């Protein structure tokens, strides 16, 4: 399936900004099962400096600076992405990986080969996910038993978070501690992903943060509105003899063709869509619009609008 993706971020500065330096992580990845067919990044005003590179985690990061006075910053990313989950998963290897126990996974992590060493970095604490929280460890321990399949334990954890936590936009922000999310049992997709990661890591197991998008479907009989989608987040765990497997606790499902992967990191701090510094006075306002839909339906809608 081929998707058209549109992500718009607009900053408005009350008294203007004299300088800004930013980093964007909004370019979808290419890997088995996902291919980036086209990508275009528009930035207004035109940046003085602009460069793209791969970061430590293999994510495409664009850095840019604007060294002129501006009242508004507009960043628009347009992508065309092909998803084919069947090409991503080898059923025979997946079947083997799903049977690996938690005890065997912990033994595997003690190996000294390059892959094992790389995976172990996702067991360690990260900027937004610390270790040592007793409530999180106790919550995780109900699912993670030594002789149980790591996959089955993680799947159950995903289901429990989906059932136990309420999706409440606006209750949290990037500075809200996970302990507060755990106590209140509410938040948004990034909170649920980070709670899951904290649970898995509390058991000494590897988990990483996945940022991206998910195709949304409007209520029956309603037309999907342009720009009303949003960035999404989920998490991934490493199964020995197979590799990384994604889980979406917000929607209680294994991500497949409707999930577009942008970046991987230890937590949200590693992969925000846009971050930076500005020189400005007064109030600033940010607006974000996202649209993700199958390429054919998007084309049909655009043609329909042009005829009206």
XYZ file of C-alpha atoms in Angstrom:
308
model
C 0.000 0.000 0.000
C 1.284 3.474 -0.899
C 0.552 6.444 1.371
C 0.779 10.192 0.929
C 1.966 11.915 4.101
C 1.832 15.637 4.832
C 3.178 17.164 8.065
C 2.931 20.911 8.656
C 4.346 22.797 11.638
C 3.779 26.532 12.033
C 5.326 28.778 14.666
C 4.028 32.329 15.107
C 6.076 34.791 17.172
C 4.323 37.753 18.831
C 7.269 40.109 18.339
C 9.109 38.119 15.727
C 12.309 36.076 16.053
C 15.742 37.352 15.105
C 17.397 33.925 14.883
C 16.502 30.244 15.127
C 18.348 26.962 14.860
C 16.278 23.797 14.542
C 16.425 20.054 13.983
C 13.666 18.047 12.312
C 13.151 14.284 12.517
C 10.187 13.827 10.190
C 11.640 11.939 7.219
C 10.255 8.353 7.118
C 12.747 5.498 7.157
C 13.384 2.863 4.516
C 13.751 -0.747 5.679
C 12.361 -4.165 4.660
C 8.605 -3.614 4.539
C 8.757 0.180 4.191
C 10.151 2.223 1.295
C 10.355 6.001 1.108
C 9.427 6.771 -2.516
C 9.538 10.558 -2.380
C 10.278 13.262 0.174
C 10.263 17.046 0.070
C 10.895 19.498 2.897
C 9.764 23.126 2.548
C 10.951 25.704 5.070
C 9.807 29.337 5.141
C 11.667 31.699 5.458
C 14.430 30.105 3.394
C 17.142 28.855 5.788
C 20.584 30.411 5.799
C 22.087 26.987 6.467
C 20.565 23.556 5.872
C 22.031 20.050 6.069
C 20.862 16.463 6.503
C 22.618 13.536 8.176
C 21.924 10.231 9.883
C 22.042 10.387 13.667
C 23.424 7.733 16.037
C 20.235 5.670 15.729
C 20.117 5.810 11.919
C 17.380 8.446 11.726
C 17.428 11.165 9.051
C 17.864 14.515 10.812
C 17.723 17.880 9.049
C 19.404 20.850 10.701
C 18.628 24.405 9.616
C 19.098 27.962 10.828
C 17.362 31.209 9.912
C 19.459 34.292 10.577
C 16.958 36.996 9.700
C 14.026 38.563 11.494
C 10.811 36.609 10.900
C 7.308 36.661 12.372
C 6.508 33.103 11.372
C 8.266 29.785 10.766
C 6.621 27.234 8.477
C 7.937 23.691 8.025
C 6.101 21.364 5.631
C 7.230 17.790 4.933
C 5.619 15.820 2.096
C 6.345 12.109 1.755
C 5.217 9.172 -0.333
C 5.730 5.863 1.468
C 5.128 2.260 0.463
C 4.278 -0.232 3.226
C 4.296 -4.019 2.901
C 4.223 -5.759 6.281
C 4.480 -9.211 4.697
C 7.888 -8.260 3.285
C 8.986 -7.145 6.750
C 8.212 -10.377 8.618
C 9.633 -13.836 7.909
C 6.924 -16.090 9.341
C 9.272 -19.017 10.046
C 11.830 -16.900 11.895
C 9.061 -14.984 13.648
C 7.556 -18.244 14.893
C 10.932 -19.199 16.395
C 11.491 -15.746 17.902
C 8.073 -15.720 19.577
C 9.030 -18.816 21.586
C 12.199 -17.392 23.147
C 11.745 -17.057 26.893
C 12.589 -14.082 29.042
C 15.298 -16.120 30.772
C 16.883 -17.028 27.427
C 16.689 -13.407 26.293
C 18.579 -12.252 29.388
C 21.269 -14.859 28.694
C 21.489 -13.753 25.064
C 22.100 -10.156 26.134
C 25.304 -11.212 27.927
C 26.974 -12.077 24.607
C 29.785 -9.835 23.394
C 29.046 -9.740 19.663
C 28.325 -6.366 18.051
C 24.560 -6.944 17.736
C 24.151 -7.880 21.414
C 26.170 -4.876 22.527
C 24.046 -2.591 20.330
C 20.804 -4.035 21.742
C 21.976 -3.580 25.353
C 21.916 0.218 25.019
C 18.107 -0.071 24.999
C 18.159 -1.684 28.441
C 19.865 1.321 30.018
C 18.088 4.394 31.466
C 17.500 7.262 29.026
C 16.711 10.987 29.413
C 12.966 10.498 29.984
C 12.947 6.912 31.266
C 14.832 6.239 34.487
C 15.104 2.978 36.379
C 14.217 2.148 39.943
C 10.514 2.992 39.997
C 8.873 0.365 42.185
C 5.328 0.925 40.872
C 6.443 0.427 37.274
C 8.505 -2.654 38.142
C 5.587 -4.178 40.057
C 3.232 -3.462 37.174
C 5.633 -5.141 34.738
C 6.312 -8.178 36.934
C 2.710 -9.352 36.587
C 3.410 -10.185 32.936
C 7.129 -10.931 32.860
C 7.966 -14.350 34.319
C 11.368 -16.001 33.570
C 10.014 -19.047 31.720
C 7.428 -17.119 29.759
C 7.841 -16.146 26.108
C 9.209 -12.595 25.858
C 6.790 -11.943 22.988
C 3.747 -13.213 24.907
C 4.685 -11.192 28.004
C 5.089 -8.021 25.939
C 1.825 -8.636 24.103
C 0.025 -8.982 27.430
C 1.696 -5.787 28.707
C 0.453 -3.949 25.610
C -3.097 -5.190 26.264
C -2.960 -4.217 29.931
C -1.793 -0.673 29.177
C -4.560 -0.340 26.588
C -7.124 -1.474 29.194
C -5.755 0.222 32.315
C -4.784 3.644 30.924
C -7.119 6.329 29.568
C -6.250 8.366 26.477
C -6.541 11.986 27.669
C -4.972 14.649 25.402
C -3.629 17.642 27.288
C -3.110 15.857 30.592
C 0.633 15.489 29.983
C 3.432 17.282 28.180
C 7.034 16.358 27.457
C 8.057 17.404 30.995
C 5.467 15.249 32.794
C 7.300 12.544 34.801
C 6.426 8.928 34.002
C 5.692 8.413 37.691
C 2.798 10.875 37.360
C 1.497 9.075 34.253
C 1.763 5.754 36.076
C -0.170 7.053 39.079
C -2.914 8.784 37.095
C -3.156 6.002 34.474
C -3.768 8.488 31.682
C -1.925 10.303 28.947
C -1.339 10.021 25.188
C 0.495 7.694 22.811
C 4.009 8.859 23.710
C 3.239 8.326 27.408
C 1.905 4.809 26.824
C 4.950 3.923 24.719
C 7.321 5.202 27.389
C 5.437 3.451 30.206
C 5.767 0.197 28.249
C 9.477 0.799 27.644
C 10.025 1.556 31.333
C 8.232 -1.684 32.247
C 10.317 -3.789 29.863
C 13.599 -2.187 30.945
C 12.709 -2.637 34.614
C 12.937 -6.384 33.892
C 16.427 -5.950 32.391
C 15.106 -6.355 28.844
C 15.581 -4.155 25.735
C 12.905 -1.805 24.417
C 13.054 1.249 22.189
C 10.788 4.143 21.235
C 9.271 4.361 17.753
C 7.948 7.620 16.313
C 5.796 7.817 13.229
C 2.237 8.067 12.001
C -0.858 5.885 11.816
C -3.613 5.970 9.233
C -6.884 6.982 10.871
C -10.335 6.072 9.616
C -13.240 8.547 9.985
C -16.601 7.445 11.450
C -18.860 5.619 9.034
C -20.540 8.033 6.652
C -18.098 10.859 7.474
C -15.376 12.245 5.215
C -11.824 12.315 6.500
C -10.742 15.906 7.129
C -7.374 17.061 5.830
C -4.807 17.876 8.500
C -6.603 16.328 11.473
C -4.260 13.341 11.914
C -1.355 13.464 14.336
C 2.085 12.047 14.949
C 2.019 8.675 16.667
C 4.316 6.665 18.917
C 4.707 3.048 19.947
C 7.496 0.767 21.170
C 9.602 -2.166 20.037
C 11.314 -5.072 21.814
C 14.172 -7.290 20.668
C 13.529 -11.021 20.254
C 16.713 -13.127 19.973
C 16.863 -15.199 16.764
C 14.495 -12.769 15.085
C 14.961 -9.065 15.754
C 12.833 -6.079 16.739
C 9.035 -6.383 16.975
C 6.718 -3.375 17.335
C 3.749 -3.037 19.712
C 1.165 -0.231 19.804
C -0.402 0.038 23.297
C -2.556 3.018 22.311
C -4.445 0.889 19.784
C -3.751 -2.571 21.233
C -2.246 -3.975 18.044
C 0.928 -5.102 16.321
C 1.785 -2.268 13.887
C 1.428 -3.305 10.261
C 0.742 -1.452 7.019
C -1.193 1.412 8.655
C 1.853 2.453 10.700
C 4.552 4.594 9.068
C 7.898 4.538 10.894
C 9.909 7.759 11.043
C 12.523 7.195 13.726
C 13.809 5.004 16.554
C 15.350 6.166 19.823
C 15.645 5.499 23.522
C 12.621 7.719 24.247
C 10.800 10.751 22.841
C 13.730 13.045 23.674
C 15.839 11.405 20.942
C 13.301 11.837 18.131
C 10.954 14.858 18.464
C 9.575 15.995 15.084
C 11.005 19.493 15.536
C 13.169 21.051 18.220
C 15.533 23.994 18.469
C 16.362 27.376 19.942
C 15.074 30.837 19.035
C 15.842 34.430 19.961
C 12.438 35.996 20.531
C 10.305 38.057 22.920
C 6.639 37.718 23.842
C 4.297 34.810 23.303
C 4.869 32.098 20.716
C 2.219 29.870 19.178
C 2.665 26.463 17.537
C 0.180 24.749 15.201
C 0.635 21.224 13.828
C -1.351 19.565 11.040
C -0.831 16.023 9.749
C -2.525 14.123 6.952
C -1.923 10.459 6.088
C -4.006 8.547 3.579
C -3.685 6.012 0.755
C -2.175 7.731 -2.287
C -5.111 6.969 -4.611
C -7.780 8.317 -2.234
C -5.690 11.411 -1.568
C -5.367 12.037 -5.295
C -9.114 11.566 -5.822
C -9.925 14.031 -3.041
C -7.517 16.643 -4.390
C -9.021 16.272 -7.883
C -12.531 16.610 -6.438
C -11.561 19.793 -4.607
C -10.022 21.275 -7.756
C -13.294 20.717 -9.632
C -15.434 22.515 -7.041
